[in-house]
């Protein structure tokens, strides 16, 4: 009789507890984003001068991308660095 109660109650409860512990310990929702540096360009010292710098920015919406105290831009063409970049 005791083995029937053991099989009927304890084994399913133990299986549920192990499955719940496995689900809680496996956390795939928090994937870390590694900082990806891209080459951007600052106007230093003149507006026509595009000096290359490494920044963690991308095109899109958000706060303006800065390198030191200069606004960083992306290149739209070989001689024009005017694409607005934003911080990640």
PDB file of C-alpha atoms in Angstrom:
ATOM      1  CA  UNK A   1       0.000   0.000   0.000  1.00  0.00           C
ATOM      2  CA  UNK A   2       2.803   2.388   0.868  1.00  0.00           C
ATOM      3  CA  UNK A   3       4.491   1.824  -2.496  1.00  0.00           C
ATOM      4  CA  UNK A   4       1.262   2.735  -4.289  1.00  0.00           C
ATOM      5  CA  UNK A   5       1.037   6.041  -2.398  1.00  0.00           C
ATOM      6  CA  UNK A   6       4.714   6.647  -3.098  1.00  0.00           C
ATOM      7  CA  UNK A   7       4.264   6.065  -6.820  1.00  0.00           C
ATOM      8  CA  UNK A   8       1.018   8.025  -7.039  1.00  0.00           C
ATOM      9  CA  UNK A   9       2.064  11.149  -5.129  1.00  0.00           C
ATOM     10  CA  UNK A  10       5.762  11.498  -4.483  1.00  0.00           C
ATOM     11  CA  UNK A  11       7.129  10.664  -7.927  1.00  0.00           C
ATOM     12  CA  UNK A  12       4.950  13.202  -9.830  1.00  0.00           C
ATOM     13  CA  UNK A  13       5.715  15.889  -7.234  1.00  0.00           C
ATOM     14  CA  UNK A  14       9.448  15.174  -7.499  1.00  0.00           C
ATOM     15  CA  UNK A  15       9.277  15.330 -11.296  1.00  0.00           C
ATOM     16  CA  UNK A  16       7.443  18.666 -11.114  1.00  0.00           C
ATOM     17  CA  UNK A  17      10.003  20.096  -8.697  1.00  0.00           C
ATOM     18  CA  UNK A  18      12.925  19.040 -10.905  1.00  0.00           C
ATOM     19  CA  UNK A  19      11.253  20.454 -14.031  1.00  0.00           C
ATOM     20  CA  UNK A  20      10.525  23.749 -12.274  1.00  0.00           C
ATOM     21  CA  UNK A  21      14.092  24.051 -11.004  1.00  0.00           C
ATOM     22  CA  UNK A  22      15.422  23.392 -14.494  1.00  0.00           C
ATOM     23  CA  UNK A  23      13.138  26.002 -16.035  1.00  0.00           C
ATOM     24  CA  UNK A  24      14.095  28.661 -13.500  1.00  0.00           C
ATOM     25  CA  UNK A  25      17.824  28.020 -13.767  1.00  0.00           C
ATOM     26  CA  UNK A  26      17.783  28.192 -17.572  1.00  0.00           C
ATOM     27  CA  UNK A  27      17.515  31.885 -18.359  1.00  0.00           C
ATOM     28  CA  UNK A  28      17.804  32.603 -22.068  1.00  0.00           C
ATOM     29  CA  UNK A  29      15.942  35.914 -21.888  1.00  0.00           C
ATOM     30  CA  UNK A  30      19.010  37.754 -20.608  1.00  0.00           C
ATOM     31  CA  UNK A  31      21.366  37.539 -23.549  1.00  0.00           C
ATOM     32  CA  UNK A  32      24.339  39.793 -23.079  1.00  0.00           C
ATOM     33  CA  UNK A  33      25.030  42.306 -25.789  1.00  0.00           C
ATOM     34  CA  UNK A  34      28.700  42.698 -26.374  1.00  0.00           C
ATOM     35  CA  UNK A  35      29.753  46.231 -27.175  1.00  0.00           C
ATOM     36  CA  UNK A  36      30.460  46.415 -30.878  1.00  0.00           C
ATOM     37  CA  UNK A  37      32.736  49.267 -31.828  1.00  0.00           C
ATOM     38  CA  UNK A  38      32.301  50.769 -35.270  1.00  0.00           C
ATOM     39  CA  UNK A  39      34.417  53.245 -37.152  1.00  0.00           C
ATOM     40  CA  UNK A  40      32.864  56.691 -37.029  1.00  0.00           C
ATOM     41  CA  UNK A  41      34.233  60.058 -38.025  1.00  0.00           C
ATOM     42  CA  UNK A  42      34.543  63.378 -36.228  1.00  0.00           C
ATOM     43  CA  UNK A  43      35.013  66.813 -37.759  1.00  0.00           C
ATOM     44  CA  UNK A  44      38.394  67.713 -36.302  1.00  0.00           C
ATOM     45  CA  UNK A  45      39.473  70.485 -36.674  1.00  0.00           C
ATOM     46  CA  UNK A  46      37.467  71.545 -39.755  1.00  0.00           C
ATOM     47  CA  UNK A  47      34.034  70.409 -40.930  1.00  0.00           C
ATOM     48  CA  UNK A  48      35.566  69.089 -44.174  1.00  0.00           C
ATOM     49  CA  UNK A  49      38.099  66.971 -42.251  1.00  0.00           C
ATOM     50  CA  UNK A  50      36.855  63.471 -41.283  1.00  0.00           C
ATOM     51  CA  UNK A  51      39.027  61.895 -38.570  1.00  0.00           C
ATOM     52  CA  UNK A  52      38.324  58.190 -37.863  1.00  0.00           C
ATOM     53  CA  UNK A  53      37.464  57.119 -34.286  1.00  0.00           C
ATOM     54  CA  UNK A  54      36.059  53.934 -32.686  1.00  0.00           C
ATOM     55  CA  UNK A  55      32.652  54.316 -30.992  1.00  0.00           C
ATOM     56  CA  UNK A  56      29.802  52.144 -29.679  1.00  0.00           C
ATOM     57  CA  UNK A  57      27.060  53.696 -31.823  1.00  0.00           C
ATOM     58  CA  UNK A  58      24.723  52.867 -34.675  1.00  0.00           C
ATOM     59  CA  UNK A  59      22.342  54.604 -37.083  1.00  0.00           C
ATOM     60  CA  UNK A  60      18.835  54.996 -35.717  1.00  0.00           C
ATOM     61  CA  UNK A  61      17.055  56.792 -32.908  1.00  0.00           C
ATOM     62  CA  UNK A  62      18.496  57.804 -29.569  1.00  0.00           C
ATOM     63  CA  UNK A  63      20.982  60.187 -28.004  1.00  0.00           C
ATOM     64  CA  UNK A  64      23.631  61.662 -30.276  1.00  0.00           C
ATOM     65  CA  UNK A  65      26.836  59.656 -30.588  1.00  0.00           C
ATOM     66  CA  UNK A  66      29.849  61.399 -29.080  1.00  0.00           C
ATOM     67  CA  UNK A  67      33.566  60.737 -29.130  1.00  0.00           C
ATOM     68  CA  UNK A  68      35.270  62.857 -26.483  1.00  0.00           C
ATOM     69  CA  UNK A  69      33.390  66.136 -26.929  1.00  0.00           C
ATOM     70  CA  UNK A  70      32.905  65.757 -30.697  1.00  0.00           C
ATOM     71  CA  UNK A  71      29.762  64.507 -32.439  1.00  0.00           C
ATOM     72  CA  UNK A  72      30.541  61.289 -34.316  1.00  0.00           C
ATOM     73  CA  UNK A  73      29.181  60.722 -37.814  1.00  0.00           C
ATOM     74  CA  UNK A  74      29.055  57.846 -40.265  1.00  0.00           C
ATOM     75  CA  UNK A  75      30.256  58.082 -43.851  1.00  0.00           C
ATOM     76  CA  UNK A  76      27.547  58.425 -46.491  1.00  0.00           C
ATOM     77  CA  UNK A  77      30.068  58.445 -49.323  1.00  0.00           C
ATOM     78  CA  UNK A  78      33.843  58.319 -49.702  1.00  0.00           C
ATOM     79  CA  UNK A  79      34.237  62.056 -49.069  1.00  0.00           C
ATOM     80  CA  UNK A  80      31.212  62.858 -46.885  1.00  0.00           C
ATOM     81  CA  UNK A  81      30.921  62.031 -43.191  1.00  0.00           C
ATOM     82  CA  UNK A  82      27.514  63.447 -42.327  1.00  0.00           C
ATOM     83  CA  UNK A  83      25.372  60.377 -41.437  1.00  0.00           C
ATOM     84  CA  UNK A  84      23.851  60.924 -37.978  1.00  0.00           C
ATOM     85  CA  UNK A  85      24.800  58.202 -35.473  1.00  0.00           C
ATOM     86  CA  UNK A  86      23.250  57.459 -32.081  1.00  0.00           C
ATOM     87  CA  UNK A  87      24.494  55.734 -28.925  1.00  0.00           C
ATOM     88  CA  UNK A  88      23.607  52.081 -28.364  1.00  0.00           C
TER      89      UNK A  88
END
